[in-house]
Amino acid sequence: MSLLIDHISLKPTEEYHLNDVTLNFNPGKMYTILGRTLSGKTTLLKTIAGLQTPDSGSIKFEGADFLSVPVWNRNVAMVYQQFINYPHLNVIENISFPLKQRKMEENIIEKEVKEAMEKVGLIGFELRKIQELSGGQQQRVALARSLAKKAKILLLDEPLVNLDYKLREGLREEFKKLFSGSEASKSILIYASTDPLEAMQLNGDIIVIDEGKVLQTGSAKEVFENPATAKVAEITNDPAMNINKGHIQDNTLVMNNNVQIQIPDQLKSIPNGDYQVGIRATDLFLDDNGFSFDVEISEISGSETFLHLRNNDLKCVATIEEVKTYEANEVVKINFDKSKIYLFKETGELLHSPYQQ
Amino acid sequence: MPKLYTFLKYFFVILWACFVIAPFLWAISTSFKDFNSVTGGATYIPWLQFEPTLDGWSVLFKPGSQGGINIIGPYFNSIFVTLTASLISIVLGTLAAYALSRYTFKAGFVKNNDITFFFISQRIMPPVVLSIPFFLFLSTLGLLDSLAGLILVYIVLLMPIAVWIMVDFFNRVPKEIDETALIDGCNPFQAFFKVVLPNSVPGMLVAGLFCIIFGWIDFFFAFILTFTKVQLLPVKIVALNSSITPWWSLSAAALVSVAPLIIVAFIVERYLSKGNLSGALK
């Protein structure tokens, strides 16, 4: 019953779109592919759907070769980030399209379509034209169409990214509900996202992908607490985790000439040497006894303020839990929450996480 | 400010409308004049300023033996040739354009854009360049002076227009719609016929309109490739010209020949201005 992706690569040009990807998906689970734009998320989904064929490697579904099955015979559903529907059909015709294509019986189609429409809250819109719907409603139609199919593999490619904030929050909650239902336990759900927060909220297994390569797989908690590499730490945090070069010398973490931190007990076992030092933006705070940083840019985001800071060649972002305007080049005193410092090897692998036992 | 804008808007629209409509009114009034009324200075209002007569019109329908040109045969020839050639051009052009828009072709250095340009380049050449090859071509096939030969030539002339318009149209249709159709269980042919084609009607209408216009107004090839058996309207109308230019019957012929285009334009415009079709795919 599982979907096995075995060492697939796709290199249409000079760059890899997929680079030796090996993954295993099980039904009844939600997987979130987390990666930046152009990291290969969509390519991976399209390869699973059959819209793209890898140069090498194999895909097996329920034990049988999947690559030789053409798209139209694979039992998959996909929702795109653009609201893709059939503009010449009305809402109910759109949702029943894949079922009619499969030549299912009229009364079964009617029942399935009604069920799907109820799930996404489209009752009352049956005969509307697609162009008469708002963006959120159009995406609901696309979602209903993919749900009505009861496909064994459901692919969601950043389905919420083009919606406004409030709608996004609402639909995300609905997603969680929809996919925790009994029907969902029979299918594999793969959700692609660029947004670390979204990935954490969906609370499925997270697959971190960058430049076509899978960097880490694991639960949301695992990826958050123990990012496998410095790159993963950057991708899975928003704002990206601050990663800077530093070295440890005689129990002091030297970031540059000005910023030198007495290392806490849990880091005392780390030998002297050069490392990459990671700390989340939320673990930086204003402190009168802290280090002086120049403000480069300050952005207000909801109830927080992101400060882009600089001390000579040391750059970092701090999340301040208040809304305040800072002038460019204003000097602020910043300190680090020493207990939350990550250390990565120079090559990027995780060496120390504050959550390690 | 808004008032001034409204005033200017209507002022220029009316000005332009007069500019466009005036020649038609002029042609209509001229078509009902005779030799004396035409040469006797500018007159506009029938009965009051000149005595209307149907002479100009009747020439169009009288057989040659009675001094007329009888345009009915050529008229239907023209309609038949234009519609058939346009229809075939749109069907072939749409298929070609879809392939050019969605699939990647490569033969040496020739790629999709080069193929598209090859189609368009057929229209860049001056028609004179094509006249001798076409003549020899049709003569070899034994299709000179025949409707089939004209249709063949017109397809060569009209299909580039259809391809050009439709490639541009398909390029603006997100390919995710085709992909969704594939995912929803359509094979590539079903995806094209069930999903892409029904949404391409506006593009095909525009392409059709252009094909019909360019087919209908052609004089050059109709003149060169036909002699006696088959004649098209533009060629026949020119036969009216004699030592004294018969402005009255020429005006009548001009009105008759422009009528189908006006009807087609109105139909297409009605269809397009329903709005929901042209904006269906974005």
XYZ file of C-alpha atoms in Angstrom:
639
model
C 0.000 0.000 0.000
C 2.931 2.354 0.189
C 4.598 4.627 -2.306
C 8.294 4.003 -2.701
C 10.503 6.503 -4.431
C 13.852 4.967 -5.084
C 16.892 7.044 -6.064
C 15.153 9.202 -8.646
C 17.073 11.965 -10.396
C 16.004 14.526 -12.960
C 18.546 16.761 -14.620
C 17.014 18.429 -17.668
C 19.679 21.133 -17.842
C 22.909 21.862 -16.040
C 21.204 21.765 -12.669
C 19.535 18.910 -10.882
C 15.786 19.318 -10.452
C 15.750 16.133 -8.435
C 18.958 14.723 -7.097
C 18.927 11.107 -5.949
C 15.647 11.357 -4.037
C 14.658 8.345 -1.994
C 11.454 8.517 0.027
C 8.861 6.201 1.448
C 5.241 7.288 1.872
C 2.638 5.363 3.839
C -1.142 5.714 3.618
C -3.033 7.487 6.348
C -0.220 9.913 6.919
C 0.382 13.473 5.980
C 3.726 14.446 4.536
C 4.878 18.012 4.148
C 7.586 18.756 1.637
C 9.255 21.880 2.904
C 11.627 23.780 0.689
C 12.283 27.170 -0.788
C 10.980 28.268 -4.174
C 12.549 26.240 -6.996
C 13.874 23.675 -4.549
C 12.203 20.846 -6.493
C 8.952 20.459 -4.546
C 6.675 20.840 -7.538
C 8.936 18.660 -9.674
C 8.753 15.929 -7.075
C 4.939 16.135 -6.956
C 4.707 16.150 -10.742
C 6.985 13.134 -10.907
C 4.723 11.268 -8.499
C 1.693 12.320 -10.563
C 3.425 11.179 -13.725
C 3.595 14.553 -15.425
C 7.344 14.314 -15.407
C 9.548 11.290 -15.881
C 12.798 11.032 -13.944
C 16.040 10.319 -15.795
C 16.885 7.514 -13.432
C 15.509 5.675 -10.435
C 12.193 3.951 -9.878
C 8.836 4.608 -8.258
C 6.797 1.734 -6.908
C 3.215 1.994 -5.706
C 1.585 -0.891 -3.880
C 4.482 -3.034 -4.983
C 4.036 -2.395 -8.723
C 6.097 -0.222 -11.005
C 4.494 3.217 -11.147
C 6.657 4.906 -13.768
C 5.269 2.846 -16.626
C 1.694 3.851 -15.725
C 0.584 6.949 -17.698
C -0.731 9.929 -15.758
C -4.358 9.312 -16.658
C -4.266 5.803 -15.249
C -2.549 6.685 -11.979
C -5.025 7.150 -9.203
C -3.734 10.497 -8.013
C -5.231 13.918 -7.386
C -3.405 17.206 -7.387
C -4.250 20.716 -6.277
C -2.088 23.483 -7.682
C -1.097 26.755 -6.099
C -2.887 28.583 -8.930
C -6.608 27.964 -8.805
C -6.885 25.476 -11.640
C -10.407 24.510 -12.654
C -12.182 23.947 -15.949
C -13.565 27.387 -16.830
C -16.121 26.080 -19.310
C -17.836 23.939 -16.666
C -19.821 25.033 -13.631
C -18.961 24.027 -10.075
C -20.766 20.702 -9.997
C -19.538 19.726 -13.474
C -15.999 20.559 -12.412
C -16.153 18.336 -9.362
C -17.796 15.434 -11.170
C -15.404 15.639 -14.150
C -12.870 13.061 -12.925
C -15.638 10.704 -11.835
C -17.396 10.932 -15.199
C -14.041 10.396 -16.835
C -13.838 7.143 -14.905
C -17.330 6.244 -16.148
C -18.768 5.778 -12.658
C -22.506 5.353 -12.233
C -24.600 8.524 -12.166
C -26.027 8.014 -8.679
C -22.629 7.239 -7.179
C -21.162 10.323 -8.819
C -23.979 12.432 -7.406
C -23.382 11.107 -3.911
C -19.599 11.511 -4.008
C -19.817 15.017 -5.422
C -22.326 16.098 -2.803
C -20.130 14.675 -0.067
C -17.050 16.474 -1.355
C -18.939 19.736 -1.683
C -20.190 19.454 1.867
C -16.671 18.860 3.124
C -15.289 22.010 1.574
C -18.402 24.119 2.185
C -19.555 24.717 -1.367
C -23.209 23.734 -0.952
C -25.339 26.334 -2.690
C -22.744 27.107 -5.339
C -23.466 24.048 -7.538
C -24.479 25.896 -10.681
C -22.152 28.865 -10.394
C -19.612 29.498 -13.078
C -15.997 29.274 -11.990
C -15.324 32.900 -12.955
C -18.096 34.022 -10.623
C -16.302 32.601 -7.581
C -13.717 34.243 -5.360
C -10.180 32.887 -5.220
C -10.864 30.974 -2.036
C -13.993 29.404 -3.491
C -12.164 28.473 -6.681
C -9.526 26.706 -4.640
C -12.299 24.926 -2.717
C -13.667 23.654 -6.029
C -10.224 22.334 -6.980
C -9.949 20.737 -3.560
C -13.433 19.204 -3.791
C -12.568 17.768 -7.193
C -9.490 16.100 -5.782
C -11.406 14.825 -2.738
C -14.330 13.445 -4.756
C -11.928 11.240 -6.678
C -10.953 9.456 -3.471
C -7.523 9.129 -5.012
C -4.970 6.965 -3.257
C -2.403 9.723 -3.534
C -3.360 13.331 -2.930
C -0.807 15.945 -3.919
C -1.193 19.511 -2.703
C 1.231 22.006 -4.184
C 1.199 25.092 -1.963
C -2.599 25.169 -2.186
C -3.014 28.110 0.168
C -0.232 30.404 -0.918
C -2.314 32.549 -3.273
C -5.080 33.150 -0.755
C -5.346 36.031 1.642
C -4.179 35.582 5.195
C -7.511 34.989 6.922
C -8.760 32.542 4.337
C -5.452 30.703 4.533
C -5.741 30.245 8.271
C -9.324 29.009 7.936
C -8.653 26.571 5.124
C -5.550 25.204 6.839
C -7.645 24.271 9.852
C -10.120 22.606 7.507
C -7.294 20.731 5.823
C -6.253 19.243 9.114
C -9.825 18.167 9.809
C -10.394 16.806 6.300
C -7.236 14.792 6.340
C -7.710 13.335 9.758
C -11.042 11.753 8.701
C -11.495 8.049 8.188
C -11.343 8.404 4.392
C -7.948 9.984 4.674
C -6.479 6.944 6.354
C -6.619 5.133 3.030
C -4.647 7.671 1.068
C -1.226 9.229 1.057
C -1.234 12.987 1.518
C 1.684 15.011 0.283
C 1.637 18.725 0.908
C 4.299 21.028 -0.508
C 5.015 24.295 1.251
C 7.600 27.031 1.482
C 6.307 28.174 4.823
C 7.956 26.551 7.878
C 5.143 27.721 10.124
C 2.555 26.053 7.906
C 4.565 22.852 7.841
C 4.774 22.821 11.637
C 1.058 23.550 12.012
C 0.060 20.706 9.707
C 2.001 18.490 12.065
C 2.787 15.711 9.632
C 6.088 14.218 8.642
C 8.341 16.855 7.226
C 10.599 16.297 4.233
C 13.108 19.085 3.843
C 14.256 19.512 0.271
C 16.738 21.904 -1.301
C 18.239 22.045 -4.789
C 16.451 18.810 -5.590
C 18.022 16.943 -2.716
C 16.282 15.590 0.359
C 18.102 17.020 3.357
C 16.099 15.584 6.214
C 12.922 13.670 6.951
C 11.258 13.439 10.304
C 8.423 14.668 12.482
C 7.820 18.383 12.832
C 9.254 18.275 16.365
C 12.347 16.393 15.260
C 13.102 18.718 12.359
C 12.516 21.751 14.528
C 14.629 20.580 17.420
C 17.393 18.777 15.596
C 17.868 20.124 12.084
C 20.303 17.786 10.353
C 22.329 20.562 8.774
C 22.720 24.317 8.917
C 20.808 24.513 5.590
C 17.852 22.670 7.089
C 17.893 25.040 10.028
C 17.681 27.971 7.618
C 14.853 26.474 5.567
C 12.730 25.308 8.480
C 12.672 28.593 10.335
C 11.043 31.861 9.420
C 12.911 34.129 9.679
C 15.731 31.757 8.746
C 17.910 30.658 11.639
C 20.939 32.917 11.995
C 23.952 30.909 10.911
C 27.338 32.527 11.386
C 30.894 31.387 11.466
C 32.472 31.268 14.902
C 35.064 29.466 16.869
C 35.383 28.128 20.358
C 38.491 28.932 22.313
C 38.943 28.374 26.006
C 35.256 28.209 26.842
C 34.511 31.314 24.830
C 32.421 31.328 21.683
C 34.023 33.933 19.448
C 31.702 35.248 16.758
C 33.925 38.210 15.881
C 36.150 40.664 17.722
C 33.214 42.301 19.468
C 30.811 39.475 20.047
C 32.255 36.860 22.318
C 30.068 34.705 24.487
C 30.993 32.760 27.581
C 29.769 29.310 26.685
C 27.204 27.603 28.849
C 27.811 24.311 30.587
C 26.264 22.080 27.973
C 28.758 23.281 25.381
C 31.808 22.791 27.560
C 32.472 19.347 26.120
C 32.859 20.761 22.616
C 36.517 20.947 21.635
C 38.132 24.167 20.486
C 37.810 24.823 16.754
C 35.848 26.483 13.967
C 32.098 25.938 13.784
C 28.916 27.322 12.309
C 26.885 28.870 15.071
C 23.108 28.846 14.755
C 20.561 30.722 16.785
C 16.903 31.414 16.058
C 15.783 34.978 15.619
C 13.403 34.480 18.531
C 16.319 33.600 20.812
C 17.889 37.021 20.434
C 16.587 39.665 22.789
C 17.102 43.271 23.779
C 19.383 43.529 26.785
C 21.119 46.617 28.141
C 24.163 44.501 28.964
C 24.214 42.948 25.509
C 26.316 43.515 22.420
C 25.971 46.606 20.269
C 24.422 46.032 16.853
C 23.490 48.487 14.114
C 19.949 48.193 12.806
C 20.002 47.726 9.034
C 16.299 47.285 8.450
C 13.379 46.844 10.810
C 10.145 45.252 9.665
C 6.941 45.105 11.637
C 5.132 41.796 11.278
C 1.902 41.465 13.215
C 2.747 41.825 16.851
C 6.470 41.397 16.304
C 9.329 43.369 14.851
C 12.087 41.792 12.810
C 15.389 43.554 13.256
C 18.088 42.967 10.670
C 21.252 43.625 12.647
C 24.900 44.022 11.905
C 28.063 44.126 13.927
C 30.985 44.460 11.496
C 30.769 41.282 9.406
C 28.358 39.552 11.789
C 24.799 39.743 10.491
C 21.705 38.402 12.164
C 17.970 38.816 12.456
C 16.222 39.218 15.789
C 12.515 38.889 16.497
C 11.433 41.408 19.089
C 8.121 40.740 20.821
C 6.805 44.246 20.462
C 5.896 46.634 17.726
C 8.411 49.417 17.606
C 9.947 51.478 14.842
C 13.693 51.584 14.664
C 15.692 53.977 12.553
C 18.268 52.584 10.169
C 21.744 52.622 11.767
C 20.249 52.999 15.225
C 22.377 51.126 17.748
C 20.637 48.491 19.860
C 21.918 46.221 22.597
C 21.254 42.600 21.849
C 21.970 39.443 23.762
C 21.788 35.768 22.907
C 19.876 33.103 24.792
C 22.939 30.964 25.413
C 20.910 27.850 26.178
C 19.437 27.902 22.666
C 22.668 27.921 20.671
C 23.121 25.349 17.922
C 26.516 24.292 16.687
C 27.101 22.895 13.236
C 30.338 21.535 11.834
C 32.023 23.704 9.236
C 30.657 21.304 6.606
C 27.122 21.918 7.922
C 26.212 18.805 9.915
C 24.566 19.309 13.282
C 26.992 18.965 16.167
C 25.040 20.281 19.083
C 21.393 21.087 19.575
C 19.933 22.582 22.750
C 17.326 19.810 22.658
C 19.860 16.989 22.582
C 19.889 14.828 25.634
C -12.970 67.253 -14.635
C -15.078 64.105 -15.105
C -17.537 66.158 -17.157
C -14.799 67.370 -19.456
C -13.560 63.815 -19.774
C -17.036 62.557 -20.668
C -17.437 65.336 -23.185
C -14.092 64.634 -24.820
C -14.761 60.911 -24.819
C -18.050 61.274 -26.660
C -16.670 63.974 -28.889
C -13.888 61.740 -30.203
C -16.059 58.640 -30.385
C -18.633 60.502 -32.455
C -15.915 62.053 -34.591
C -14.436 58.627 -35.262
C -17.856 57.130 -35.932
C -18.558 59.816 -38.541
C -15.180 59.131 -40.101
C -15.985 55.425 -40.344
C -19.638 55.690 -41.343
C -19.384 58.547 -43.852
C -17.884 56.471 -46.693
C -20.706 53.960 -46.270
C -23.346 56.657 -46.485
C -21.570 58.098 -49.488
C -21.464 54.692 -51.181
C -25.134 54.051 -50.397
C -26.247 57.331 -51.884
C -23.967 56.937 -54.910
C -25.310 53.473 -55.617
C -28.732 54.971 -56.278
C -27.480 57.672 -58.618
C -27.092 57.685 -62.386
C -24.422 59.258 -64.590
C -25.852 62.753 -64.363
C -26.348 62.749 -60.607
C -22.792 61.526 -59.995
C -21.117 64.062 -62.255
C -23.439 66.921 -61.317
C -21.625 67.888 -58.088
C -22.002 66.697 -54.499
C -25.592 65.761 -53.632
C -26.682 63.776 -50.597
C -30.453 63.495 -50.191
C -32.449 61.346 -52.613
C -35.603 62.750 -54.249
C -34.745 66.205 -52.946
C -31.304 66.628 -54.489
C -31.236 63.805 -57.055
C -33.620 61.303 -58.557
C -32.799 57.819 -57.206
C -32.526 54.959 -59.662
C -31.888 51.237 -59.355
C -29.712 51.115 -62.486
C -26.505 50.764 -60.508
C -27.862 47.754 -58.651
C -29.548 46.051 -61.555
C -26.278 45.836 -63.499
C -24.958 43.504 -60.780
C -27.665 40.957 -61.374
C -28.241 41.165 -65.123
C -26.496 38.548 -67.275
C -23.640 39.632 -69.529
C -25.822 39.529 -72.619
C -27.861 42.419 -71.213
C -24.801 44.476 -70.290
C -24.659 43.301 -66.654
C -22.080 41.218 -64.788
C -24.295 38.831 -62.791
C -22.377 38.582 -59.519
C -24.549 35.879 -57.953
C -22.349 32.990 -59.095
C -19.052 34.625 -58.097
C -20.679 35.748 -54.847
C -21.433 32.202 -53.775
C -18.059 31.052 -55.073
C -16.388 33.636 -52.865
C -18.436 32.655 -49.823
C -17.757 28.973 -50.386
C -14.021 29.376 -50.957
C -13.538 31.757 -48.043
C -15.553 29.725 -45.538
C -14.059 26.370 -46.531
C -10.494 27.676 -46.533
C -11.029 29.497 -43.211
C -12.576 26.458 -41.572
C -9.780 24.122 -42.661
C -7.186 26.752 -41.679
C -8.652 27.115 -38.194
C -8.852 23.370 -37.609
C -5.296 22.725 -38.828
C -4.004 25.966 -37.329
C -5.475 25.228 -33.904
C -3.993 21.727 -33.837
C -0.608 22.994 -35.001
C -0.677 25.866 -32.536
C -1.539 23.561 -29.626
C 1.352 21.283 -30.483
C 3.710 24.242 -30.855
C 2.574 25.678 -27.542
C 2.710 22.492 -25.477
C 5.305 20.158 -26.929
C 8.976 20.735 -27.598
C 10.161 20.090 -31.122
C 13.759 20.025 -32.122
C 15.363 19.211 -35.436
C 18.923 20.443 -35.494
C 18.803 24.153 -34.805
C 15.090 24.356 -35.614
C 12.979 24.747 -32.492
C 9.369 25.640 -31.702
C 9.846 29.368 -32.198
C 11.483 28.804 -35.562
C 8.555 26.705 -36.708
C 6.104 29.349 -35.554
C 8.134 31.975 -37.362
C 8.172 29.827 -40.475
C 4.378 29.929 -40.486
C 4.283 33.680 -40.011
C 6.995 34.228 -42.621
C 4.543 33.012 -45.244
C 2.706 36.263 -44.697
C 5.813 38.431 -44.728
C 6.578 37.611 -48.366
C 4.938 39.914 -50.892
C 2.178 37.980 -52.671
C 3.845 38.600 -56.044
C 6.699 36.342 -55.003
C 4.246 33.497 -54.525
C 2.239 34.055 -57.687
C 4.390 32.104 -60.146
C 5.045 29.129 -57.820
C 1.332 28.942 -57.033
C 0.438 29.133 -60.710
C 2.854 26.326 -61.618
C 1.786 24.336 -58.597
C -1.905 24.486 -59.447
C -1.249 23.933 -63.123
C 0.704 20.748 -62.324
C -2.155 19.547 -60.166
C -4.656 20.507 -62.851
C -6.426 22.758 -60.387
C -6.117 26.089 -62.184
C -9.431 27.870 -62.584
C -11.129 25.640 -60.003
C -12.641 26.142 -56.550
C -10.481 23.373 -55.068
C -7.324 25.077 -56.313
C -8.357 28.390 -54.810
C -9.205 26.753 -51.508
C -5.789 25.100 -51.430
C -4.024 28.394 -52.046
C -6.154 30.234 -49.506
C -5.352 27.628 -46.855
C -1.668 28.365 -47.411
C -2.417 32.049 -46.978
C -4.803 31.831 -44.042
C -3.350 29.085 -41.892
C -0.367 31.206 -40.762
C -2.831 33.734 -39.376
C -4.681 31.020 -37.485
C -1.453 29.478 -36.181
C -0.134 32.847 -35.124
C -3.236 33.863 -33.200
C -3.754 30.443 -31.636
C -0.127 29.949 -30.523
C -0.383 33.217 -28.683
C -3.740 32.171 -27.250
C -2.546 28.763 -26.041
C 0.615 30.262 -24.574
C -1.630 32.283 -22.300
C -3.627 29.241 -21.183
C -1.894 27.773 -18.134
C -0.582 24.335 -18.981
C -1.677 23.264 -15.516
C -5.206 23.019 -16.971
C -4.035 20.342 -19.395
C -2.111 18.653 -16.596
C -5.163 18.667 -14.344
C -7.160 17.056 -17.137
C -4.496 14.344 -17.455
C -4.504 13.784 -13.705
C -8.300 13.626 -13.776
C -8.141 10.681 -16.139
C -8.005 12.153 -19.637
C -5.521 10.896 -22.158
C -3.820 13.699 -24.119
C -6.466 13.629 -26.870
C -9.345 13.774 -24.396
C -7.557 16.558 -22.535
C -7.405 18.540 -25.757
C -10.950 17.897 -26.935
C -12.758 17.892 -23.578
C -10.925 20.655 -21.773
C -8.632 22.746 -23.955
C -10.841 23.063 -27.018
C -14.067 24.171 -25.265
C -12.038 26.912 -23.611
C -10.418 28.004 -26.851
C -13.590 29.156 -28.598
C -12.817 32.882 -28.154
C -9.364 32.487 -29.702
C -10.746 30.420 -32.547
C -13.438 33.011 -33.206
C -10.880 35.785 -33.439
C -8.672 33.637 -35.676
C -11.725 32.781 -37.773
C -12.661 36.432 -38.142
C -9.198 37.300 -39.413
C -9.128 34.324 -41.774
C -12.489 35.264 -43.238
C -11.484 38.896 -43.677
C -8.166 38.087 -45.335
C -9.730 35.385 -47.495
C -12.651 37.534 -48.542
C -10.656 40.580 -49.563
C -8.074 38.748 -51.646
C -8.047 39.934 -55.230
C -4.550 39.105 -56.379
C -4.591 35.300 -56.270
C -8.213 35.081 -57.346
C -7.243 37.176 -60.343
C -4.175 35.152 -61.289
C -5.400 31.647 -60.659
C -8.833 31.804 -62.275
C -9.927 32.583 -65.829
C -13.445 31.827 -66.999
C -14.953 28.769 -65.324
C -14.613 30.003 -61.788
C -14.625 33.613 -60.737
C -14.588 35.229 -57.334
C -16.411 38.390 -56.372
C -13.487 40.867 -56.260
C -12.364 39.853 -59.731
C -15.893 40.073 -61.090
C -16.428 43.525 -59.664
C -13.324 44.814 -61.397
C -14.887 43.647 -64.652
C -17.396 46.483 -64.180
C -14.750 49.030 -64.975
C -14.970 50.426 -68.475
C -14.019 53.653 -70.244
C -16.553 55.508 -68.130
C -16.153 54.478 -64.511
C -19.616 53.313 -63.379
C -19.412 54.743 -59.859
C -23.046 53.830 -59.131
C -22.709 50.108 -59.813
C -19.220 50.025 -58.244
C -20.713 51.490 -55.068
C -23.495 48.936 -55.110
C -20.947 46.143 -55.646
C -18.777 47.459 -52.829
C -21.740 47.442 -50.452
C -22.756 43.957 -51.500
C -19.247 42.623 -51.043
C -18.695 44.188 -47.636
C -22.033 42.967 -46.278
C -20.927 39.434 -45.284
C -17.940 40.807 -43.354
C -20.190 43.150 -41.411
C -22.514 40.265 -40.554
C -19.587 38.046 -39.461
C -18.075 40.858 -37.405
C -21.389 41.434 -35.643
C -21.816 37.756 -34.794
C -18.280 37.407 -33.469
C -18.516 40.659 -31.569
C -21.782 39.536 -29.910
C -20.156 36.300 -28.887
C -16.964 37.861 -27.588
C -18.710 40.653 -25.726
C -20.566 38.123 -23.608
C -17.336 38.581 -21.716
C -17.211 35.429 -19.639
C -15.574 33.553 -22.496
C -12.724 35.862 -23.341
C -11.742 36.090 -19.698
C -12.266 32.438 -18.929
C -8.635 31.482 -19.019
C -6.116 33.682 -17.390
